[in-house]
Tab-separated table of C-alpha atoms and ligand atoms in Angstrom:
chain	number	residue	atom	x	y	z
W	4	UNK	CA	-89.493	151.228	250.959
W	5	UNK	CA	-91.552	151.988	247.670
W	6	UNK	CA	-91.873	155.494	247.050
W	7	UNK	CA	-95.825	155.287	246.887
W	8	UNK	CA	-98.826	153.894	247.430
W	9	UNK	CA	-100.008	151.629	244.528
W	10	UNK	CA	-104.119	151.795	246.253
W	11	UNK	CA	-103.973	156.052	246.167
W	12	UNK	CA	-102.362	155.747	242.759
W	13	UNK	CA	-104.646	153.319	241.269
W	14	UNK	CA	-107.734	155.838	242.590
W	15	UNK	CA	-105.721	158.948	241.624
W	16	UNK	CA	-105.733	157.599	238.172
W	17	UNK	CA	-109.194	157.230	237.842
W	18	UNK	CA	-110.079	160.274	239.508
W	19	UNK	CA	-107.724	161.983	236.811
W	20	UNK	CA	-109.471	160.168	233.612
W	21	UNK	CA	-112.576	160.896	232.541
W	22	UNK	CA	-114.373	157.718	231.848
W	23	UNK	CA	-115.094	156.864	227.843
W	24	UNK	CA	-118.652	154.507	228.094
W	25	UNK	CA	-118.499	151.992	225.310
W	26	UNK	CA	-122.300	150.896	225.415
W	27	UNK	CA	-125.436	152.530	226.848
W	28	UNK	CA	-128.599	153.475	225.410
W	29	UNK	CA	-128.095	157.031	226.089
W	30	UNK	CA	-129.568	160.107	223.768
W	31	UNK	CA	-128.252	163.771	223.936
W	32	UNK	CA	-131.259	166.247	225.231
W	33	UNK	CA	-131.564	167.048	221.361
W	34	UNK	CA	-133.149	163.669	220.608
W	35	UNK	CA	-135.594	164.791	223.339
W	36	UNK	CA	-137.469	162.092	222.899
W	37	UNK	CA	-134.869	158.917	223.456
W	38	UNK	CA	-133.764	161.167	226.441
W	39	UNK	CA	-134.302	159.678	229.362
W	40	UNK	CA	-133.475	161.065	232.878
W	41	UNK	CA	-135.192	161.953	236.362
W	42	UNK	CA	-136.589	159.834	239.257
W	43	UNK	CA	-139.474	158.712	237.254
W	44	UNK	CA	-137.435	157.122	234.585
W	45	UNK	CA	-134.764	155.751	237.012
W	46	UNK	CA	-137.370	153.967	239.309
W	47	UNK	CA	-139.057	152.372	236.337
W	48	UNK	CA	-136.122	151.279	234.974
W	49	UNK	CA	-136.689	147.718	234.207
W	50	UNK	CA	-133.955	145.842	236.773
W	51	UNK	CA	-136.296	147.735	238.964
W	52	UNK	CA	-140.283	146.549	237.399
W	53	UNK	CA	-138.520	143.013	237.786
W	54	UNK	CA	-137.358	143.443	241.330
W	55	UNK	CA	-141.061	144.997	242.444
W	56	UNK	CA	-142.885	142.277	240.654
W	57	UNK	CA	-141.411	140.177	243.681
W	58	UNK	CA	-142.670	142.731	246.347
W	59	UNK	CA	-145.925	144.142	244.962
W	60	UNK	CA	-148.695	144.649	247.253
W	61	UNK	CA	-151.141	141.952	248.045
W	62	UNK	CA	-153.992	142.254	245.125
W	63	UNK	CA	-151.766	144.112	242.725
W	64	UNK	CA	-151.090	141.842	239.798
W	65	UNK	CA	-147.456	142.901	237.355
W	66	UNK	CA	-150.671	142.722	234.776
W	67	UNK	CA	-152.611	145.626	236.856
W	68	UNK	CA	-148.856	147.921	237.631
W	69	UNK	CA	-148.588	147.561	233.823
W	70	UNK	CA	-151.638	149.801	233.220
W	71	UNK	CA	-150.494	152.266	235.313
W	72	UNK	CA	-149.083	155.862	234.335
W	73	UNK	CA	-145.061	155.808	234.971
W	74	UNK	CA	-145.293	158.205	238.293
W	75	UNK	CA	-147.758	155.728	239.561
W	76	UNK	CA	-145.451	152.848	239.075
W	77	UNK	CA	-142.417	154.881	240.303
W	78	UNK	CA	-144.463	155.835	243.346
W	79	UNK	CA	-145.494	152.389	244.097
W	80	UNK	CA	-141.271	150.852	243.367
W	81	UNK	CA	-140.471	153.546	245.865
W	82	UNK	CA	-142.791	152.501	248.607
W	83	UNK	CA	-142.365	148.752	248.068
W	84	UNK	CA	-138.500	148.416	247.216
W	85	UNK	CA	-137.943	151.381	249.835
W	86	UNK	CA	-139.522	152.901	251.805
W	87	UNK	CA	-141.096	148.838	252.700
W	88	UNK	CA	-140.006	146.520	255.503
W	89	UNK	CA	-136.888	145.310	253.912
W	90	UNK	CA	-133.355	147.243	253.132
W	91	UNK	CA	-133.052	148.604	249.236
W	92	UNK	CA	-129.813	146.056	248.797
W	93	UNK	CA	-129.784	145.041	245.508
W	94	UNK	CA	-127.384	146.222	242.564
W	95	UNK	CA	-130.957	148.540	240.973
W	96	UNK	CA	-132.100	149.574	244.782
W	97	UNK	CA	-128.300	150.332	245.809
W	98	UNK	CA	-127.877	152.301	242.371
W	99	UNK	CA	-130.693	154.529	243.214
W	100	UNK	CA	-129.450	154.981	246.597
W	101	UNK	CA	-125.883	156.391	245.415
W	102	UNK	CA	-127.584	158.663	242.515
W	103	UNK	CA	-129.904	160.429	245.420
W	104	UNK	CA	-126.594	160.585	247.818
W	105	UNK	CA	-124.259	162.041	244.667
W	106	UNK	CA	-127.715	164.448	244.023
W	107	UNK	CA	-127.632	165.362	247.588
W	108	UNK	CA	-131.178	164.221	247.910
W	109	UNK	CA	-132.249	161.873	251.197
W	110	UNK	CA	-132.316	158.616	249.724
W	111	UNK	CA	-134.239	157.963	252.672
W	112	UNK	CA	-137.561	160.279	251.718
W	113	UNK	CA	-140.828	158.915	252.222
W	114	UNK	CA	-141.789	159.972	248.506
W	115	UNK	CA	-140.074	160.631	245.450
W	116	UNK	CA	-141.220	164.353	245.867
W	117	UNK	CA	-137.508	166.075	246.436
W	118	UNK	CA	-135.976	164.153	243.877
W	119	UNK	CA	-138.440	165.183	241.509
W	120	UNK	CA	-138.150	168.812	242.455
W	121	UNK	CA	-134.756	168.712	241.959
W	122	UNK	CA	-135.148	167.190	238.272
W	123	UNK	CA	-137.548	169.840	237.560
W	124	UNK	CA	-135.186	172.425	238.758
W	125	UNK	CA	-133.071	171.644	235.849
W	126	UNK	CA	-133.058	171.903	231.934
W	127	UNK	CA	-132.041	168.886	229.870
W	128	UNK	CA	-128.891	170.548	229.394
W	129	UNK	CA	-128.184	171.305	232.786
W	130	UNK	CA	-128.913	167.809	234.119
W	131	UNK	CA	-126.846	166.244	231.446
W	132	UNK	CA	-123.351	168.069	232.021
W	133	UNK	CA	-124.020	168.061	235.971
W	134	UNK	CA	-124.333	164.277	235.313
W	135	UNK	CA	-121.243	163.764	232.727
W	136	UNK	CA	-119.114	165.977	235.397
W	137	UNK	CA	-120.433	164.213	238.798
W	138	UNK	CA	-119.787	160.560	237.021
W	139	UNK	CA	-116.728	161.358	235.572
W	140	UNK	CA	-117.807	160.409	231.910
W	141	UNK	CA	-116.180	162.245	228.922
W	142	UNK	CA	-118.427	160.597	226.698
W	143	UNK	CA	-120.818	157.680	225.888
W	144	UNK	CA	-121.309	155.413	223.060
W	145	UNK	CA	-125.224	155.367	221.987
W	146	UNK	CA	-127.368	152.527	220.890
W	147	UNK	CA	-128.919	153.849	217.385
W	148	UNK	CA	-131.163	152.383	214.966
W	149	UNK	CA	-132.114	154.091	211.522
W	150	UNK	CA	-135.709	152.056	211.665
W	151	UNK	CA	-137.170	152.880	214.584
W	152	UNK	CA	-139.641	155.075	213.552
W	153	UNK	CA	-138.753	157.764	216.370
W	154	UNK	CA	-135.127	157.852	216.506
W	155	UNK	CA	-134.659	157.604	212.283
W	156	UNK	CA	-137.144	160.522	211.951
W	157	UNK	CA	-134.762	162.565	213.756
W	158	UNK	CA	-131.587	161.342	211.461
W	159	UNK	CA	-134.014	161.648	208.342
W	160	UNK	CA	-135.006	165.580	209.887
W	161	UNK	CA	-131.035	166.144	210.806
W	162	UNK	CA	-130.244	166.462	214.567
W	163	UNK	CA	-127.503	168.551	216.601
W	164	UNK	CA	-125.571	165.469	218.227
W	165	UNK	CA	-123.927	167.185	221.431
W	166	UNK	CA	-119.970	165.906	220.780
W	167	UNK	CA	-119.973	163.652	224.072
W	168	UNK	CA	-122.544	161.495	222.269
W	169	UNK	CA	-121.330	158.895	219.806
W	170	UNK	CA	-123.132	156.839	217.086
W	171	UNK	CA	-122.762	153.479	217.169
W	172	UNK	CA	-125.004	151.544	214.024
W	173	UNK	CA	-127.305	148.704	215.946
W	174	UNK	CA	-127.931	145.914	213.683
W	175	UNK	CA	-130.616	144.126	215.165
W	176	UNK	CA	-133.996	145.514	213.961
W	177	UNK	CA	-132.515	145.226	210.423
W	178	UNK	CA	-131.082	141.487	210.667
W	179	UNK	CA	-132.894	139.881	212.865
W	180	UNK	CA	-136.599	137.696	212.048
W	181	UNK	CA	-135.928	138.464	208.342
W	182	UNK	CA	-137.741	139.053	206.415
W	183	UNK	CA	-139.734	140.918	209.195
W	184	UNK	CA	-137.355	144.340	208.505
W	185	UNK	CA	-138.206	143.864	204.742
W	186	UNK	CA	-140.848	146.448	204.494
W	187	UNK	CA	-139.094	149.100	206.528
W	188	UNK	CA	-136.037	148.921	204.690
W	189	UNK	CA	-137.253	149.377	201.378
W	190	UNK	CA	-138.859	152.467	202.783
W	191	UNK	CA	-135.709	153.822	203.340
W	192	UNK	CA	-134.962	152.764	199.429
W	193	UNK	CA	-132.916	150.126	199.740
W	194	UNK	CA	-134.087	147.295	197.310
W	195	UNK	CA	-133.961	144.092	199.835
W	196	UNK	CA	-135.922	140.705	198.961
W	197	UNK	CA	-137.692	138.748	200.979
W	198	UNK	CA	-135.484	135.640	200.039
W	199	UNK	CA	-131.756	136.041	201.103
W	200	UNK	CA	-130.218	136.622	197.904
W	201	UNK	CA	-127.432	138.342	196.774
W	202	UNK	CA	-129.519	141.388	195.925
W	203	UNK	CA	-130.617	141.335	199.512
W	204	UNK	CA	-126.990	140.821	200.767
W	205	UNK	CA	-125.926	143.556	198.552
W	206	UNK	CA	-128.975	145.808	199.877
W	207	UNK	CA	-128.181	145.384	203.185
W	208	UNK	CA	-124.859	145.889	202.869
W	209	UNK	CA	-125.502	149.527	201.347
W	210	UNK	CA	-127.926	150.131	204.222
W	211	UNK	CA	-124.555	149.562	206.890
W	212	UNK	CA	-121.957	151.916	204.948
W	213	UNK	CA	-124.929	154.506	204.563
W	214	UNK	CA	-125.796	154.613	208.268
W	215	UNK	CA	-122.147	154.388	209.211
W	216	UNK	CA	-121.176	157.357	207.318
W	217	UNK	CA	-124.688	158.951	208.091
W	218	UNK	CA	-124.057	158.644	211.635
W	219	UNK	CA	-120.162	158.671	211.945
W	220	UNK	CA	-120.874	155.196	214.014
W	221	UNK	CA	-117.718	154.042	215.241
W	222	UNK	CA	-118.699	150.145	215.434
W	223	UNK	CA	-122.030	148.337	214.720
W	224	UNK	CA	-123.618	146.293	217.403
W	225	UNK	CA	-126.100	143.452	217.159
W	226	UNK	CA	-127.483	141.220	220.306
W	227	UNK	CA	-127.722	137.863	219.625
W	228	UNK	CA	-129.209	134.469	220.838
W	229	UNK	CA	-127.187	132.214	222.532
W	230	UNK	CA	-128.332	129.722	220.266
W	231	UNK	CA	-126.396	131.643	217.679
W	232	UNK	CA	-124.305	129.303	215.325
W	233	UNK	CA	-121.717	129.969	212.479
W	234	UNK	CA	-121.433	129.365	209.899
W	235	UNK	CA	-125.324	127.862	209.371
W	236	UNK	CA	-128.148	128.081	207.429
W	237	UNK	CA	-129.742	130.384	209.653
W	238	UNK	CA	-130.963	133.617	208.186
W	239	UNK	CA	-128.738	135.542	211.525
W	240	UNK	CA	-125.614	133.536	210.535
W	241	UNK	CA	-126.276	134.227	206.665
W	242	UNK	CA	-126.530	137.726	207.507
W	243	UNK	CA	-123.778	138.178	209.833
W	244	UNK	CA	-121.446	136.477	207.227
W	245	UNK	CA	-122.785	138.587	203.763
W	246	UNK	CA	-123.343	141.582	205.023
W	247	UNK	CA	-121.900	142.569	208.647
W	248	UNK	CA	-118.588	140.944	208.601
W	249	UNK	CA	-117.397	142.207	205.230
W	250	UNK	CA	-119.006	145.574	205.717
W	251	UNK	CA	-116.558	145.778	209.051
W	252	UNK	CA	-113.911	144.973	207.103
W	253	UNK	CA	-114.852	147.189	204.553
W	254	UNK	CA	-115.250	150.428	206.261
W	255	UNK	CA	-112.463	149.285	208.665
W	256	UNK	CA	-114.881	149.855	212.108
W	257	UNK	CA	-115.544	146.880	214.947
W	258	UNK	CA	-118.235	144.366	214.967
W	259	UNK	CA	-119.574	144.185	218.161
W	260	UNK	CA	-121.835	141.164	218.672
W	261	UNK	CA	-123.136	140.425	222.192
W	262	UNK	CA	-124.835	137.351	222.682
W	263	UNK	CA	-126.503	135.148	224.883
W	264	UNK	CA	-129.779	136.921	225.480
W	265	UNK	CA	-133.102	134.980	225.588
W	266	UNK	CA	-135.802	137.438	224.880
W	267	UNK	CA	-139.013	137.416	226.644
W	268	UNK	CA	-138.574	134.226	228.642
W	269	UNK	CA	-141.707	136.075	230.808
W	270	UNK	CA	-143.167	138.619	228.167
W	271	UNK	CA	-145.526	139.921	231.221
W	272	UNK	CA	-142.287	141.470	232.826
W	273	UNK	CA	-141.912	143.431	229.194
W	274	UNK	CA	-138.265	144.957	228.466
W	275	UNK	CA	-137.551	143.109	231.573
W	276	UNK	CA	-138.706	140.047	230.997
W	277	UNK	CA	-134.894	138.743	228.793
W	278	UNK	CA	-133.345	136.408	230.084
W	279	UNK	CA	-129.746	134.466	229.230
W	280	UNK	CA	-127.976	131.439	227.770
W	281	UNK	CA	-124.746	130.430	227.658
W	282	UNK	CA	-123.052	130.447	223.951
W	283	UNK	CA	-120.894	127.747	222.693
W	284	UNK	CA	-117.610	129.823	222.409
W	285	UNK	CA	-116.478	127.636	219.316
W	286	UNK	CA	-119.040	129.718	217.229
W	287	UNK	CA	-116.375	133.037	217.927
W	288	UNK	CA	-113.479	130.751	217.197
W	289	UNK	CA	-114.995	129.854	213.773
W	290	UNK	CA	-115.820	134.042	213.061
W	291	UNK	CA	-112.540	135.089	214.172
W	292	UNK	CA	-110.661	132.881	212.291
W	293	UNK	CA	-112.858	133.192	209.343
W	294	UNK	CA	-112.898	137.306	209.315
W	295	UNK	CA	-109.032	138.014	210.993
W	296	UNK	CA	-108.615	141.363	209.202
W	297	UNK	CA	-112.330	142.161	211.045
W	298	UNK	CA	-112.073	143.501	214.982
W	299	UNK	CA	-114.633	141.810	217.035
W	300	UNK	CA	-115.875	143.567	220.313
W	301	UNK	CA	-117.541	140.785	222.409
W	302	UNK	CA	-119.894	141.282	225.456
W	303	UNK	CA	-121.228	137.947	226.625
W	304	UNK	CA	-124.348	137.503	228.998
W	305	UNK	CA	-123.811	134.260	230.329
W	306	UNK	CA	-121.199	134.084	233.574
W	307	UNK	CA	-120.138	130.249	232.202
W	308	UNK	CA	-119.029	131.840	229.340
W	309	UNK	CA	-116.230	134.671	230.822
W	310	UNK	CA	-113.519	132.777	231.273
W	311	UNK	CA	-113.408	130.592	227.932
W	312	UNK	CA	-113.900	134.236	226.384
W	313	UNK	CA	-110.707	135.284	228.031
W	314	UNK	CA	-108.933	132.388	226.594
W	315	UNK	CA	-110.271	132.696	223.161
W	316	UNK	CA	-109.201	136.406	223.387
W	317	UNK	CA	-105.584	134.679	223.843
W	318	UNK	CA	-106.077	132.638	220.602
W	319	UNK	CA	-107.582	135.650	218.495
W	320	UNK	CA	-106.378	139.018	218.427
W	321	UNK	CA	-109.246	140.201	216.727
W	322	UNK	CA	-111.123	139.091	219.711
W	323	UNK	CA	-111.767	142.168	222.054
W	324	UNK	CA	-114.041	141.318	225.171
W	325	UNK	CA	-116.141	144.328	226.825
W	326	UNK	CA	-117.584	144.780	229.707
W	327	UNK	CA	-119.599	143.285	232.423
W	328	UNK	CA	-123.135	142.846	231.051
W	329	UNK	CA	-126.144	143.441	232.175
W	330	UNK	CA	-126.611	140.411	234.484
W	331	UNK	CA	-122.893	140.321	235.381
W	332	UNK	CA	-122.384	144.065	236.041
W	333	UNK	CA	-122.668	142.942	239.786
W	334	UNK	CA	-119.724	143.594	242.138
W	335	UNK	CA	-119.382	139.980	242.997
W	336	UNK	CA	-119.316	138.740	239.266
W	337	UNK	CA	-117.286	142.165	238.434
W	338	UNK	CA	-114.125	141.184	240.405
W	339	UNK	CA	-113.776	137.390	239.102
W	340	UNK	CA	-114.185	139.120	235.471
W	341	UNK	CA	-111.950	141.941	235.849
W	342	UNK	CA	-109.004	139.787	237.421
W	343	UNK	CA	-109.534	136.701	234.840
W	344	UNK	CA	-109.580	139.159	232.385
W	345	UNK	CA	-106.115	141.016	233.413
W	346	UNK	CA	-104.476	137.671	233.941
W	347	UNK	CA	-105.105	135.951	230.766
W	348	UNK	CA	-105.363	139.638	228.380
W	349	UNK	CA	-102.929	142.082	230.282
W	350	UNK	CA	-104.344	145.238	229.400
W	351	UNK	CA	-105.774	144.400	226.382
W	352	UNK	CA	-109.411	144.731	226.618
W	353	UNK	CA	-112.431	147.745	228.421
W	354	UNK	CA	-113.216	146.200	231.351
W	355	UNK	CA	-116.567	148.402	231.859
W	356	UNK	CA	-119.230	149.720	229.940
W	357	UNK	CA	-122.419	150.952	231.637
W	358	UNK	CA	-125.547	149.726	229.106
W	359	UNK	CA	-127.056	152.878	231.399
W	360	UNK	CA	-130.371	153.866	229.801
W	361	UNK	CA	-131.356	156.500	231.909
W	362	UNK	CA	-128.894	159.386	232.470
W	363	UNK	CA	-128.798	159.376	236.021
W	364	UNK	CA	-127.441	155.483	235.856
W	365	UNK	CA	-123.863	156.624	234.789
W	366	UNK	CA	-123.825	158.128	238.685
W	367	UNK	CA	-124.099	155.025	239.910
W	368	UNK	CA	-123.072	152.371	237.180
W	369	UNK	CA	-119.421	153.439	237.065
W	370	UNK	CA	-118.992	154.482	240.944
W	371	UNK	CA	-119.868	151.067	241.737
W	372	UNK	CA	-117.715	149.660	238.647
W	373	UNK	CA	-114.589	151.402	240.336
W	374	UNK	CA	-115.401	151.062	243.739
W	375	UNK	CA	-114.668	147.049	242.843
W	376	UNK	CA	-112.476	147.004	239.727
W	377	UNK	CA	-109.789	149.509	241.274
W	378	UNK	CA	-108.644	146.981	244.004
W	379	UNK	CA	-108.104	144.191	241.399
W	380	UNK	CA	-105.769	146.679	239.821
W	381	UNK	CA	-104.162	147.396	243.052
W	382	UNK	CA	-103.559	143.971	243.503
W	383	UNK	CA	-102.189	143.427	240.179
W	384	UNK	CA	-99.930	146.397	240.367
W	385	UNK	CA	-98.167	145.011	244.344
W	386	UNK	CA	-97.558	141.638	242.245
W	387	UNK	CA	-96.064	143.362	239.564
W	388	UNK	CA	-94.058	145.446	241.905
W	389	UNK	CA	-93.477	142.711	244.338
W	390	UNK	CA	-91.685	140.428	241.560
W	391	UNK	CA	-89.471	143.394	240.813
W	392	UNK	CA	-90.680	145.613	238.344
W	393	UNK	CA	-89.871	149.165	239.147
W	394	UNK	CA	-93.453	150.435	239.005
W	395	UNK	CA	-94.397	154.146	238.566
W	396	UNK	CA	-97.254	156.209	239.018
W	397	UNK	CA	-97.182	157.045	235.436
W	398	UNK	CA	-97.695	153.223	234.318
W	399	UNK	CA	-100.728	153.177	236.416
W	400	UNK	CA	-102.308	156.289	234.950
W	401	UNK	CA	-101.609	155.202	231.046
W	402	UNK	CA	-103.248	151.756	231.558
W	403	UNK	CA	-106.333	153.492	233.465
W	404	UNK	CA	-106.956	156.067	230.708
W	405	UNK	CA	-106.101	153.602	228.257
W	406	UNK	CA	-108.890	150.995	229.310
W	407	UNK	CA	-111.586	153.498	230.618
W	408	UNK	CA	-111.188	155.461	227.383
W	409	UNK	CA	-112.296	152.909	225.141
W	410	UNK	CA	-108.923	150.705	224.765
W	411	UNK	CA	-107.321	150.604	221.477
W	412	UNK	CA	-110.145	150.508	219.613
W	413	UNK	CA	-112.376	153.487	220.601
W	414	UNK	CA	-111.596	157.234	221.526
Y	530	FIX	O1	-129.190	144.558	223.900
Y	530	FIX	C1	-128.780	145.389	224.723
Y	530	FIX	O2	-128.095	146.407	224.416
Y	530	FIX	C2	-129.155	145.192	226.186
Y	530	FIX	O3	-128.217	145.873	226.988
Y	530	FIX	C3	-130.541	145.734	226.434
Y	530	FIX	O4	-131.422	145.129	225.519
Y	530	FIX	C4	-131.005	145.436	227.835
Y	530	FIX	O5	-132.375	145.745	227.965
Y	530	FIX	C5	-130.304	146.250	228.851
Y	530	FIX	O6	-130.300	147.456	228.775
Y	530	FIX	C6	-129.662	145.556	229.901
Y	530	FIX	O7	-129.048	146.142	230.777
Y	531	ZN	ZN1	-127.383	147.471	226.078
């Protein structure tokens, strides 16, 4: 008879480790600005714009909710996604509906007036560690970039980081449409050409190890097209192989690339109007065998693309696959990842990261995350105890913490 029950140990463990969140576009209540929290932010959230564009009232164009303030919008996502004649069942709606239930607020209220109370009951501070301690998050991995005007006058200025926010260098305003990011970066002194030369290379490359240090980032990230191809004689690929690649080796940190986005396939919908493509995986072969002393954390947005990812992760170990993105962090896409993932990699990637970008996400992004990944574990763990390993409660609890605190790449 085995001496315990693999389900309560499996949910023991994660109730024991405090979740380390490998992407999201979270800022500490010191960068008030890029801090973003509160029913107002959470119901404008754009899985949410997208989903009320479907369901706006009759003579209300997305053109028309686009001019209005953000409450006005929030009011009008409540009342149409619901408080309206059809159940809030989507990933976005459900989300909302577990943050006001983990708030204690009636995710049932005609208006958003209680929830917004509530925020206002609360300083930044406040709201942040009640939201770290109700998720179960030790800390989160930001998105930061130097050249956005807001966010790098705040580095230039100096800024109290709270600890449980961590830098991570993203790549994509400097690297991407060059030689767009020309101007800005020689604003910041670094002496890049318009042309790709090696002065540029060189330039660019000094602009990564600065920021890196500047920041203490602990990987750099870039989102790419899934039309990305390398080696080629496009300015991304060019980049990618002068300057990112041998500044990860350099400096010894990741390279996180996650690809497959096609931006603004409906530029009316704004930041929700990206949409996805599926990569051809031969592209990571080709970087990974290229760059092997360089660690590659790779998030892909296309669902054709998970399970060649897996098996390329068996061919490279310098390929480290993360997360469900974006349009996979769905329960039913979830569970095929997480248990294609643990039968081709073992333990040997994160199987979550939240992308939240509004604090009160990480309530709902990782209960959700657990409520379906932890049964693929279970499942795992009564095969590997059914074929005769001698399973402990211990084993479960160092693989747990292991993969939800950033795997062996990331503390
Ligand atoms: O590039 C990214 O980090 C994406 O996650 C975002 O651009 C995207 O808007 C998002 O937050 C999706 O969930
Ligand atoms: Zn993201």
């Amino acid at each position: 008879m085995p001496d315990f029950s693999i389900a309560e140990a499996v949910d023991k463990a994660f109730q024991n480790h405090a979740i380390v969140d490998i992407h999201t576009h979270l800022y500490p209540a010191s960068m008030a600005a890029l801090y973003l929290a509160g029913p107002d932010e959470l119901l404008t959230y754009h899985y949410l714009k997208a989903e009320c564009s479907r369901m706006l009232p009759d003579g209300v164009s997305v053109g028309a909710f686009n001019t209005m303030p953000a409450a006005e919008q929030a009011d009008m996502i409540w009342q149409q996604l619901f408080v309206g004649d059809s159940s809030p069942i989507s990933e976005a709606q459900l989300g909302v509906v577990t943050v006001m239930s983990r708030l204690g607020l009636n995710p049932r209220a005609k208006d958003l007036s209680e929830f917004r109370a509530f925020y206002a009951s609360k300083t930044p501070e406040e709201y942040t560690d009640m939201v770290f301690e109700k998720a179960g998050v030790a800390c989160v991995y930001m998105t930061n970039d130097p050249l956005d005007d807001t966010e790098g006058a705040m580095w230039q200025r100096g800024v109290n980081i709270d600890p449980r926010f961590k830098a991570v260098l993203r790549l994509d305003s400097a690297l991407m449409n060059w030689p767009a990011p020309a101007d800005k970066l020689r604003g910041l002194g670094y002496g890049v050409e318009e042309k790709l030369s090696d002065k540029t290379f060189a330039e660019l490359r000094r602009y990564l190890a600065d920021w890196v240090e500047k920041m203490d980032a602990r990987y750099m990230a870039i989102s790419l097209p899934p039309d990305f191809a390398y080696p080629s004689a496009d300015s991304i690929a060019l980049m990618m192989g002068n300057v990112v690649y041998p500044t990860a080796r350099e400096l010894g940190i990741p390279s996180a690339m996650m690809i497959g986005v096609t931006r603004q396939v409906n530029p009316v919908l704004k930041d929700g109007g990206d949409s996805l493509g599926k990569w051809d995986i031969a592209n990571l072969e080709r970087i990974a065998r290229d760059w092997p002393e360089v660690d590659f954390l790779i998030t892909l947005l296309s669902r054709e693309n998970q399970h060649e990812l897996c098996v390329t992760g068996r061919k490279f170990p310098n390929v480290h696959p993360f997360g469900c993105w974006w349009f996979l962090n769905n329960p039913s896409i979830i569970r095929e990842m997480t248990a294609e993932r643990l039968e081709l990699l073992g333990t040997s990637f994160v199987p979550q990261h939240s992308d939240a970008r509004i604090l009160d996400q990480l309530l709902y992004k990782w209960t959700h995350s657990i409520q379906v990944i932890a049964p693929v574990f279970v499942e795992k763990y009564e095969s590997l105890r059914a074929a005769g390993w001698p399973l402990t409660q211990a084993d479960i609890q160092r693989d747990i913490s292991t993969m939800f605190g950033g795997g062996k790449l990331l503390d």
